[in-house]
Coordinates of C-alpha atoms in Angstrom, one line a residue:
X1 CA 53.1 -205.0 -241.9
X2 CA 52.0 -201.8 -243.4
X3 CA 54.5 -201.9 -246.3
X4 CA 53.5 -205.5 -247.0
X5 CA 49.8 -204.6 -247.3
X6 CA 50.5 -201.5 -249.4
X7 CA 52.8 -203.3 -251.8
X8 CA 50.5 -206.3 -252.3
X9 CA 47.6 -203.9 -253.0
X10 CA 49.5 -202.5 -256.0
X11 CA 50.1 -205.9 -257.6
X12 CA 47.4 -207.5 -259.8
X13 CA 45.7 -210.2 -257.7
X14 CA 45.6 -212.6 -260.6
X15 CA 49.4 -212.6 -260.7
X16 CA 49.7 -213.0 -256.9
X17 CA 47.3 -215.9 -256.9
X18 CA 49.2 -217.5 -259.9
X19 CA 52.5 -217.1 -257.9
X20 CA 50.8 -218.6 -254.9
X21 CA 49.3 -221.7 -256.5
X22 CA 52.4 -222.3 -258.6
X23 CA 54.5 -222.4 -255.5
X24 CA 51.9 -224.5 -253.6
X25 CA 52.2 -227.1 -256.4
X26 CA 56.0 -227.3 -256.2
X27 CA 56.1 -227.5 -252.4
X28 CA 53.3 -229.9 -252.0
X29 CA 55.0 -232.3 -254.4
X30 CA 58.6 -231.8 -253.1
X31 CA 58.5 -234.2 -250.0
X32 CA 56.7 -236.8 -252.0
X33 CA 59.3 -236.6 -254.8
X34 CA 62.1 -236.8 -252.3
X35 CA 60.6 -239.9 -250.7
X36 CA 60.0 -241.5 -254.0
X37 CA 63.5 -240.8 -255.2
X38 CA 65.4 -241.8 -252.1
X39 CA 63.4 -244.8 -250.9
X40 CA 61.6 -246.3 -254.0
X41 CA 64.2 -245.5 -256.7
X42 CA 67.3 -246.1 -254.5
X43 CA 68.8 -242.6 -254.5
X44 CA 69.8 -243.0 -250.8
X45 CA 72.4 -245.5 -251.7
X46 CA 74.2 -242.9 -253.8
X47 CA 73.5 -239.3 -252.6
X48 CA 75.3 -237.9 -255.7
X49 CA 72.4 -239.3 -257.8
X50 CA 70.1 -237.0 -255.9
X51 CA 72.5 -234.1 -256.5
X52 CA 72.5 -235.0 -260.2
X53 CA 68.7 -235.0 -260.3
X54 CA 68.5 -231.5 -258.8
X55 CA 71.4 -230.4 -261.0
X56 CA 69.4 -231.4 -264.1
X57 CA 66.5 -229.4 -262.7
X58 CA 68.7 -226.4 -262.3
X59 CA 69.9 -226.9 -265.9
X60 CA 66.3 -226.6 -267.1
X61 CA 65.7 -223.4 -265.1
X62 CA 68.9 -222.0 -266.6
X63 CA 66.9 -221.2 -269.7
X64 CA 64.8 -218.5 -268.0
X65 CA 66.1 -215.7 -270.3
X66 CA 64.8 -217.7 -273.2
X67 CA 61.4 -218.2 -271.5
X68 CA 61.3 -214.4 -270.7
X69 CA 62.1 -213.6 -274.3
X70 CA 59.3 -215.8 -275.5
X71 CA 56.9 -214.0 -273.1
X72 CA 58.1 -210.6 -274.2
X73 CA 57.9 -211.3 -278.0
X74 CA 55.3 -214.0 -278.6
X75 CA 51.7 -212.8 -277.9
X76 CA 49.0 -215.4 -277.8
X77 CA 45.5 -214.0 -278.4
X78 CA 46.8 -210.5 -277.9
X79 CA 48.3 -211.4 -274.5
X80 CA 52.0 -211.8 -273.7
X81 CA 52.0 -213.1 -270.1
X82 CA 49.0 -215.0 -269.0
X83 CA 49.0 -217.6 -271.9
X84 CA 52.6 -218.4 -271.2
X85 CA 51.9 -218.9 -267.5
X86 CA 49.0 -221.2 -268.3
X87 CA 51.0 -223.2 -270.9
X88 CA 53.9 -223.6 -268.5
X89 CA 51.6 -224.8 -265.8
X90 CA 49.8 -227.3 -268.1
X91 CA 53.1 -228.8 -269.3
X92 CA 54.4 -229.0 -265.7
X93 CA 51.2 -230.8 -264.6
X94 CA 51.7 -233.5 -267.2
X95 CA 55.3 -234.1 -266.2
X96 CA 54.4 -234.2 -262.5
X97 CA 51.8 -236.9 -263.2
X98 CA 54.4 -238.9 -265.2
X99 CA 56.9 -238.5 -262.4
X100 CA 54.5 -240.0 -259.9
X101 CA 54.6 -243.3 -262.0
X102 CA 58.4 -243.3 -262.6
X103 CA 60.1 -246.7 -262.1
X104 CA 63.7 -245.9 -263.2
X105 CA 66.2 -243.2 -262.5
X106 CA 66.2 -242.2 -266.2
X107 CA 62.4 -241.7 -266.2
X108 CA 62.6 -239.7 -263.1
X109 CA 65.3 -237.5 -264.6
X110 CA 63.2 -236.8 -267.7
X111 CA 60.0 -236.1 -265.8
X112 CA 61.7 -233.9 -263.3
X113 CA 63.4 -231.8 -266.0
X114 CA 60.1 -231.5 -267.8
X115 CA 58.3 -230.3 -264.7
X116 CA 61.1 -227.8 -264.1
X117 CA 60.8 -226.4 -267.6
X118 CA 57.1 -225.9 -267.2
X119 CA 57.4 -224.2 -263.9
X120 CA 60.3 -222.0 -265.0
X121 CA 58.4 -220.8 -268.1
X122 CA 55.5 -219.9 -265.9
X123 CA 57.6 -218.1 -263.4
X124 CA 59.5 -216.2 -266.1
X125 CA 56.3 -214.9 -267.6
X126 CA 55.0 -213.9 -264.1
X127 CA 58.4 -212.2 -263.3
X128 CA 58.2 -210.3 -266.6
X129 CA 54.6 -209.2 -265.9
X130 CA 55.6 -207.8 -262.5
X131 CA 58.9 -206.3 -263.7
X132 CA 57.0 -204.6 -266.6
X133 CA 54.4 -203.0 -264.4
X134 CA 56.0 -202.6 -261.0
X135 CA 59.8 -203.1 -261.1
X136 CA 61.3 -200.7 -263.6
X137 CA 63.9 -198.2 -262.6
X138 CA 63.0 -198.0 -258.9
X139 CA 65.1 -196.6 -256.1
X140 CA 67.2 -199.3 -254.4
X141 CA 65.0 -199.5 -251.3
X142 CA 61.9 -199.7 -253.5
X143 CA 63.4 -202.5 -255.5
X144 CA 64.4 -204.4 -252.4
X145 CA 60.9 -204.0 -250.9
X146 CA 59.2 -205.1 -254.1
X147 CA 61.3 -208.2 -254.5
X148 CA 60.9 -209.0 -250.8
X149 CA 57.2 -208.9 -251.1
X150 CA 57.2 -211.0 -254.3
X151 CA 59.4 -213.6 -252.5
X152 CA 57.2 -213.5 -249.4
X153 CA 54.1 -214.2 -251.6
X154 CA 55.8 -217.2 -253.1
X155 CA 57.1 -218.4 -249.8
X156 CA 53.6 -218.1 -248.2
X157 CA 52.5 -220.4 -251.0
X158 CA 55.4 -222.7 -250.0
X159 CA 54.1 -222.7 -246.4
X160 CA 50.6 -223.6 -247.5
X161 CA 52.0 -226.2 -249.9
X162 CA 54.0 -227.8 -247.1
X163 CA 51.0 -228.0 -244.9
X164 CA 49.0 -229.5 -247.7
X165 CA 51.8 -232.0 -248.2
X166 CA 51.7 -233.1 -244.6
X167 CA 48.0 -233.8 -244.8
X168 CA 48.2 -235.6 -248.1
X169 CA 51.2 -237.7 -247.1
X170 CA 49.3 -238.7 -243.9
X171 CA 46.5 -240.1 -246.1
X172 CA 48.0 -241.5 -249.3
X173 CA 51.3 -242.8 -250.6
X174 CA 54.2 -240.6 -251.7
X175 CA 53.6 -241.3 -255.4
X176 CA 49.9 -240.4 -255.1
X177 CA 50.8 -237.2 -253.3
X178 CA 53.1 -236.2 -256.2
X179 CA 50.3 -236.9 -258.8
X180 CA 47.7 -234.9 -256.8
X181 CA 50.0 -231.8 -256.8
X182 CA 49.2 -231.3 -260.5
X183 CA 45.8 -230.0 -259.5
X184 CA 47.4 -226.9 -258.0
X185 CA 49.2 -226.2 -261.3
X186 CA 45.8 -226.2 -262.9
X187 CA 44.6 -223.6 -260.4
X188 CA 47.6 -221.4 -261.2
X189 CA 46.9 -221.7 -264.9
X190 CA 43.2 -220.7 -264.3
X191 CA 44.1 -217.7 -262.2
X192 CA 46.6 -216.5 -264.9
X193 CA 44.3 -217.1 -267.8
X194 CA 41.0 -215.7 -266.4
X195 CA 42.2 -213.1 -263.8
X196 CA 45.5 -211.5 -264.8
X197 CA 44.9 -208.0 -266.1
X198 CA 47.1 -207.3 -269.1
X199 CA 45.6 -203.9 -270.0
X200 CA 48.3 -201.3 -270.5
X201 CA 49.5 -199.6 -267.4
X202 CA 49.0 -195.8 -267.1
X203 CA 51.2 -194.0 -269.6
X204 CA 52.0 -197.1 -271.7
X205 CA 50.2 -198.1 -274.9
X206 CA 49.3 -201.6 -275.9
X207 CA 52.6 -202.2 -277.7
X208 CA 54.5 -201.5 -274.6
X209 CA 55.8 -198.2 -276.0
X210 CA 55.5 -195.1 -273.7
X211 CA 53.2 -192.4 -274.9
X212 CA 55.3 -189.5 -276.3
X213 CA 58.4 -190.6 -274.4
X214 CA 60.6 -191.2 -277.5
X215 CA 61.2 -194.9 -276.8
X216 CA 60.8 -197.5 -279.4
X217 CA 60.5 -201.0 -278.0
X218 CA 56.9 -201.4 -279.2
X219 CA 55.7 -203.1 -282.3
X220 CA 55.7 -200.0 -284.4
X221 CA 59.4 -199.4 -283.7
X222 CA 60.2 -203.0 -284.4
X223 CA 58.5 -202.8 -287.8
X224 CA 60.3 -199.6 -288.7
X225 CA 63.7 -201.1 -287.7
X226 CA 62.9 -204.2 -289.7
X227 CA 62.8 -202.1 -292.9
X228 CA 66.3 -200.6 -292.2
X229 CA 69.4 -201.8 -294.0
X230 CA 71.3 -202.7 -290.9
X231 CA 70.1 -206.3 -290.8
X232 CA 68.7 -208.4 -288.1
X233 CA 72.0 -208.9 -286.2
X234 CA 72.6 -205.1 -285.9
X235 CA 69.0 -204.6 -284.7
X236 CA 69.4 -207.2 -282.1
X237 CA 72.7 -205.8 -281.0
X238 CA 71.2 -202.3 -280.6
X239 CA 68.2 -203.7 -278.7
X240 CA 70.2 -205.8 -276.3
X241 CA 73.1 -203.4 -275.9
X242 CA 72.4 -202.7 -272.2
X243 CA 72.9 -206.4 -271.5
X244 CA 76.4 -206.3 -273.0
X245 CA 77.7 -203.4 -271.0
X246 CA 80.7 -203.7 -268.8
X247 CA 78.8 -203.1 -265.6
X248 CA 76.1 -205.6 -266.4
X249 CA 78.8 -208.2 -267.3
X250 CA 80.6 -207.7 -264.1
X251 CA 77.4 -208.2 -262.1
X252 CA 76.7 -211.4 -264.0
X253 CA 80.2 -212.7 -263.1
X254 CA 79.7 -211.6 -259.5
X255 CA 76.4 -213.5 -259.2
X256 CA 78.0 -216.7 -260.7
X257 CA 80.9 -216.6 -258.3
X258 CA 78.7 -215.8 -255.4
X259 CA 76.7 -219.0 -256.0
X260 CA 79.4 -221.5 -257.0
X261 CA 80.3 -222.5 -253.4
X262 CA 79.1 -226.1 -252.7
X263 CA 76.0 -226.6 -250.7
X264 CA 75.3 -229.2 -248.0
X265 CA 71.5 -229.1 -248.6
X266 CA 71.0 -232.2 -250.7
X267 CA 73.7 -234.3 -249.0
X268 CA 72.3 -233.4 -245.5
X269 CA 68.8 -234.2 -246.8
X270 CA 69.9 -237.7 -247.9
X271 CA 71.5 -238.2 -244.4
X272 CA 68.3 -237.3 -242.6
X273 CA 66.3 -239.7 -244.7
X274 CA 68.7 -242.5 -243.8
X275 CA 69.2 -241.6 -240.1
X276 CA 65.6 -241.1 -239.3
X277 CA 64.0 -243.7 -241.6
X278 CA 62.6 -245.7 -238.7
X279 CA 61.8 -242.6 -236.6
X280 CA 59.9 -240.2 -238.8
X281 CA 56.8 -241.2 -240.8
X282 CA 56.2 -239.6 -244.2
X283 CA 54.1 -236.8 -242.8
X284 CA 57.0 -236.0 -240.4
X285 CA 59.2 -234.9 -243.3
X286 CA 56.3 -232.8 -244.5
X287 CA 56.3 -231.0 -241.1
X288 CA 60.0 -230.4 -241.5
X289 CA 59.4 -228.9 -245.0
X290 CA 56.7 -226.7 -243.6
X291 CA 59.0 -225.2 -241.1
X292 CA 61.6 -224.7 -243.7
X293 CA 59.1 -222.6 -245.6
X294 CA 58.4 -220.6 -242.5
X295 CA 62.1 -219.8 -242.3
X296 CA 62.1 -218.6 -245.9
X297 CA 59.0 -216.4 -245.4
X298 CA 60.5 -214.8 -242.3
X299 CA 63.8 -214.1 -244.1
X300 CA 62.0 -212.4 -247.0
X301 CA 60.0 -210.2 -244.7
X302 CA 63.0 -209.4 -242.5
X303 CA 65.2 -208.5 -245.5
X304 CA 62.5 -206.2 -246.9
X305 CA 61.8 -204.6 -243.5
X306 CA 65.5 -204.1 -242.7
X307 CA 66.8 -203.0 -246.1
X308 CA 63.8 -201.9 -248.0
X309 CA 62.6 -199.2 -245.6
X310 CA 62.7 -195.6 -246.5
X311 CA 65.8 -194.1 -245.0
X312 CA 65.9 -190.4 -244.2
X313 CA 68.8 -188.3 -243.1
X314 CA 70.1 -186.9 -239.8
X315 CA 68.0 -187.5 -236.8
X316 CA 65.1 -188.9 -238.8
X317 CA 66.7 -192.3 -239.2
X318 CA 68.6 -192.2 -235.9
X319 CA 72.1 -192.3 -237.4
X320 CA 73.2 -188.9 -236.2
X321 CA 71.5 -189.4 -232.9
X322 CA 73.2 -192.7 -232.2
X323 CA 76.6 -191.2 -233.2
X324 CA 76.2 -188.5 -230.6
X325 CA 74.9 -190.9 -228.0
X326 CA 77.8 -193.2 -228.4
X327 CA 80.2 -190.6 -227.1
X328 CA 78.0 -189.9 -224.0
X329 CA 78.1 -192.3 -221.1
X330 CA 74.7 -191.2 -219.9
X331 CA 72.3 -194.1 -219.6
X332 CA 69.4 -191.7 -220.1
X333 CA 70.4 -191.1 -223.7
X334 CA 71.6 -194.5 -224.6
X335 CA 69.7 -196.1 -227.5
X336 CA 67.9 -199.3 -227.1
X337 CA 69.1 -202.5 -228.7
X338 CA 66.3 -202.4 -231.3
X339 CA 67.3 -198.8 -232.3
X340 CA 70.9 -199.9 -232.7
X341 CA 69.8 -202.8 -234.9
X342 CA 67.8 -200.5 -237.1
X343 CA 70.7 -198.1 -237.4
X344 CA 73.0 -200.9 -238.4
X345 CA 70.5 -202.1 -241.0
X346 CA 70.2 -198.5 -242.3
X347 CA 74.0 -198.3 -242.6
X348 CA 74.2 -201.6 -244.5
X349 CA 71.3 -200.6 -246.7
X350 CA 73.1 -197.3 -247.6
X351 CA 76.4 -199.1 -248.1
X352 CA 77.5 -200.4 -251.6
X353 CA 75.5 -203.3 -252.7
X354 CA 78.3 -205.7 -252.3
X355 CA 78.0 -205.2 -248.5
X356 CA 74.5 -206.7 -248.8
X357 CA 76.0 -209.7 -250.6
X358 CA 78.6 -210.3 -248.0
X359 CA 76.0 -209.9 -245.2
X360 CA 73.9 -212.6 -246.9
X361 CA 76.9 -214.9 -247.4
X362 CA 78.0 -214.7 -243.8
X363 CA 74.4 -215.3 -242.6
X364 CA 74.0 -218.3 -244.9
X365 CA 77.3 -219.9 -243.8
X366 CA 76.8 -219.3 -240.1
X367 CA 73.2 -220.6 -239.9
X368 CA 74.1 -223.6 -242.1
X369 CA 76.4 -224.8 -239.3
X370 CA 73.2 -225.5 -237.3
X371 CA 73.1 -228.9 -239.1
X372 CA 76.0 -230.0 -237.0
X373 CA 73.7 -230.2 -234.0
X374 CA 71.8 -233.0 -235.8
X375 CA 75.0 -234.8 -236.8
X376 CA 76.7 -234.6 -233.4
X377 CA 73.6 -235.1 -231.2
X378 CA 71.0 -237.0 -233.3
X379 CA 67.5 -236.6 -231.7
X380 CA 65.4 -239.6 -231.0
X381 CA 61.8 -240.4 -230.8
X382 CA 59.1 -237.7 -231.3
X383 CA 61.7 -235.0 -230.7
X384 CA 63.3 -235.7 -234.0
X385 CA 60.6 -233.9 -235.9
X386 CA 60.9 -230.7 -233.9
X387 CA 64.7 -230.8 -233.8
X388 CA 64.9 -231.1 -237.6
X389 CA 62.2 -228.5 -238.0
X390 CA 64.1 -226.0 -235.8
X391 CA 67.3 -226.6 -237.8
X392 CA 65.4 -226.2 -241.0
X393 CA 64.0 -222.9 -240.0
X394 CA 67.5 -221.5 -239.3
X395 CA 69.2 -222.9 -242.3
X396 CA 66.5 -221.9 -244.7
X397 CA 66.4 -218.4 -243.2
X398 CA 70.1 -218.2 -243.9
X399 CA 69.7 -219.5 -247.5
X400 CA 67.0 -217.0 -248.3
X401 CA 68.9 -214.1 -246.7
X402 CA 71.8 -215.1 -248.9
X403 CA 69.6 -215.2 -252.0
X404 CA 67.7 -211.9 -251.5
X405 CA 70.6 -209.6 -252.6
X406 CA 70.6 -211.3 -256.0
X407 CA 66.9 -210.5 -256.5
X408 CA 67.6 -206.9 -255.5
X409 CA 70.5 -206.6 -257.9
X410 CA 68.5 -208.1 -260.7
X411 CA 65.6 -205.6 -260.1
X412 CA 68.0 -202.6 -259.9
X413 CA 70.1 -203.5 -263.0
X414 CA 67.3 -204.7 -265.4
X415 CA 67.5 -202.2 -268.3
X416 CA 64.5 -200.1 -269.3
X417 CA 62.4 -201.9 -271.9
X418 CA 64.3 -205.1 -271.2
X419 CA 63.1 -205.6 -267.6
X420 CA 62.0 -209.2 -268.1
X421 CA 65.0 -210.4 -270.0
X422 CA 67.4 -208.4 -267.8
X423 CA 66.0 -209.7 -264.6
X424 CA 65.9 -213.3 -266.0
X425 CA 69.5 -213.0 -267.2
X426 CA 70.8 -212.3 -263.7
X427 CA 68.7 -215.1 -262.3
X428 CA 70.1 -217.2 -265.1
X429 CA 73.6 -216.3 -263.8
X430 CA 72.5 -217.4 -260.3
X431 CA 71.2 -220.7 -261.6
X432 CA 74.5 -221.3 -263.5
X433 CA 76.4 -220.8 -260.2
X434 CA 74.0 -223.0 -258.4
X435 CA 74.4 -225.7 -261.0
X436 CA 78.1 -225.6 -260.6
X437 CA 77.7 -225.7 -256.9
X438 CA 75.5 -228.8 -257.1
X439 CA 78.1 -230.5 -259.3
X440 CA 80.9 -229.5 -256.9
X441 CA 78.9 -230.8 -254.0
X442 CA 78.3 -234.1 -255.7
X443 CA 82.0 -234.5 -256.4
X444 CA 83.0 -233.5 -252.8
X445 CA 80.3 -236.0 -251.5
X446 CA 82.0 -238.8 -253.5
X447 CA 85.5 -237.7 -252.4
X448 CA 84.3 -237.7 -248.7
X449 CA 82.8 -241.2 -249.4
X450 CA 79.5 -240.1 -247.8
X451 CA 76.4 -242.3 -248.1
X452 CA 74.4 -245.0 -246.5
X453 CA 76.8 -247.8 -245.2
X454 CA 74.4 -250.6 -246.3
X455 CA 71.7 -251.1 -248.9
X456 CA 69.3 -253.8 -250.0
X457 CA 70.4 -256.0 -252.8
X458 CA 68.5 -255.9 -256.1
X459 CA 66.2 -258.6 -254.9
X460 CA 65.5 -256.8 -251.6
X461 CA 66.3 -260.0 -249.7
X462 CA 69.3 -258.9 -247.7
X463 CA 71.5 -255.9 -247.0
X464 CA 74.9 -255.5 -248.6
X465 CA 77.7 -253.0 -247.7
X466 CA 78.2 -250.0 -249.9
X467 CA 81.7 -249.0 -248.7
X468 CA 80.4 -245.6 -247.6
X469 CA 79.5 -243.9 -244.3
X470 CA 78.4 -240.6 -242.8
X471 CA 81.5 -240.3 -240.6
X472 CA 82.9 -237.2 -242.4
X473 CA 79.6 -235.4 -242.7
X474 CA 80.5 -232.8 -240.1
X475 CA 83.8 -232.0 -241.8
X476 CA 81.8 -231.7 -245.1
X477 CA 79.5 -229.2 -243.5
X478 CA 82.4 -227.1 -242.1
X479 CA 84.1 -227.0 -245.5
X480 CA 80.9 -225.9 -247.2
X481 CA 80.5 -223.1 -244.7
X482 CA 84.0 -221.9 -245.2
X483 CA 83.6 -221.9 -249.0
X484 CA 80.3 -219.8 -248.7
X485 CA 82.3 -217.0 -247.1
X486 CA 85.7 -217.2 -248.7
X487 CA 84.6 -217.3 -252.4
X488 CA 82.3 -214.3 -252.2
X489 CA 84.9 -212.4 -250.2
X490 CA 87.5 -212.8 -252.9
X491 CA 85.2 -211.8 -255.8
X492 CA 82.0 -209.9 -254.9
X493 CA 83.5 -206.6 -253.5
X494 CA 85.4 -206.0 -256.8
X495 CA 82.6 -207.0 -259.2
X496 CA 79.2 -206.0 -257.9
X497 CA 77.9 -202.5 -258.9
X498 CA 74.4 -201.0 -258.9
X499 CA 75.4 -198.0 -261.0
X500 CA 74.3 -198.1 -264.7
X501 CA 77.1 -198.2 -267.3
X502 CA 77.3 -194.9 -269.2
X503 CA 78.1 -196.6 -272.5
X504 CA 75.0 -198.8 -272.2
X505 CA 72.9 -195.7 -271.5
X506 CA 74.4 -194.0 -274.6
X507 CA 73.7 -197.1 -276.7
X508 CA 70.1 -197.1 -275.5
X509 CA 69.7 -193.5 -276.4
X510 CA 71.3 -194.1 -279.8
X511 CA 68.8 -196.9 -280.4
X512 CA 65.9 -194.8 -279.4
X513 CA 67.1 -191.9 -281.6
X514 CA 67.5 -194.3 -284.6
X515 CA 64.1 -195.7 -284.1
X516 CA 62.5 -192.2 -283.8
X517 CA 64.2 -191.3 -287.1
X518 CA 62.8 -194.4 -288.8
X519 CA 59.3 -194.3 -287.5
X520 CA 57.1 -192.6 -290.2
X521 CA 55.2 -189.6 -289.0

């Protein structure tokens, strides 16, 4: 609790509130969007259409490095971050309002992609703001703690958004609930525009160039380099050299492979909408979404507390003490279970970063198997809400634990003076892997012939068979869990590295030296 309070106090409140309201908007609309797509636009008859919708959204968020570059280089009114957050939120609000009135799948796809673009642009600007001020070149435990707090802030917004979604869905239709969520995007834009402090941090001038540090990523260095004879391509190559290093490239490949395993999230979601259509009211799905956010919040806090804690040496962190205790049968000196868990967490935190990735993969796969309880023993009556909520807590906890190592790696490997783009590039790699995973999941769903066995005809007068069923859903979940462990195990240990590449550092030094020579005295 103490490190959460201390870390949040160091981050600008305007940025935190922008994160909060932006996430409230996305979560408050999510259940309404799902209901609109599955029930009113017929996505429940073909679950792969739902996977395609979210795959298109992922494709839009893949462009985060482009959004981060725009925020880094395009100042509006002398500000580089807040205007981009506000513009992204405004565009997203327009698309959300249009989605609430969609009547065809094509219209839904276009509006959903537009909303994803606006939100991703706003998030990229906020991530760049935080990386610029608080995330550069930290120790590993510091980077883990900072990313855990950032994720916890966003997840707390998701919890509040899910609660708002429950209340709104109990009062109005799903389409109206989607439209009303645009108001939260307006709040995020206002917080960013009026509250975010973009004055230079201590030791940094307004151009982003350190005072007397020999670096040259500010405007003055850019102007000087522009007058050189090397050309634009050579200047860009020098500037982005750290992103082309062998170590950074291996990490990008590792993140992609880590994320390409198919997921059961969308297919299982379509199943729950079909299986509990007559049991759960609209607000019941909002309750399930709320508990899913609670699981994500708990995972972010647990990950930061376990692996972002300062670790000492010897008896201070308990490692030496536990080693000596383990050889002694005396019960008086035996460590408690809690102490053993902390020691295990310390050892994992000290281990190579790929160990964190494998820990996350195993946790994600194991907790994802909880969905089998719903498939094998479907709850009935009022207990369905609480059974689905409990399963969602566990599965979302696993999903978030599996995602946190990616954020830690992105924060650690983001090069100096390229924090926003470097961070966004590894998130881009994660989105590429997730996009492939969604496509694979859609194909496997078709191959397993999963879907609602009956559907209404175009006139809505009678039901017709679809030739599909949910009989193989349990096998699908088992295959997904196996892939989530086997694929990372075969790739991540040989690719992930949190040690900067020497050649990239030398290239950065050469760039700074060239810039220093070109800057007129």
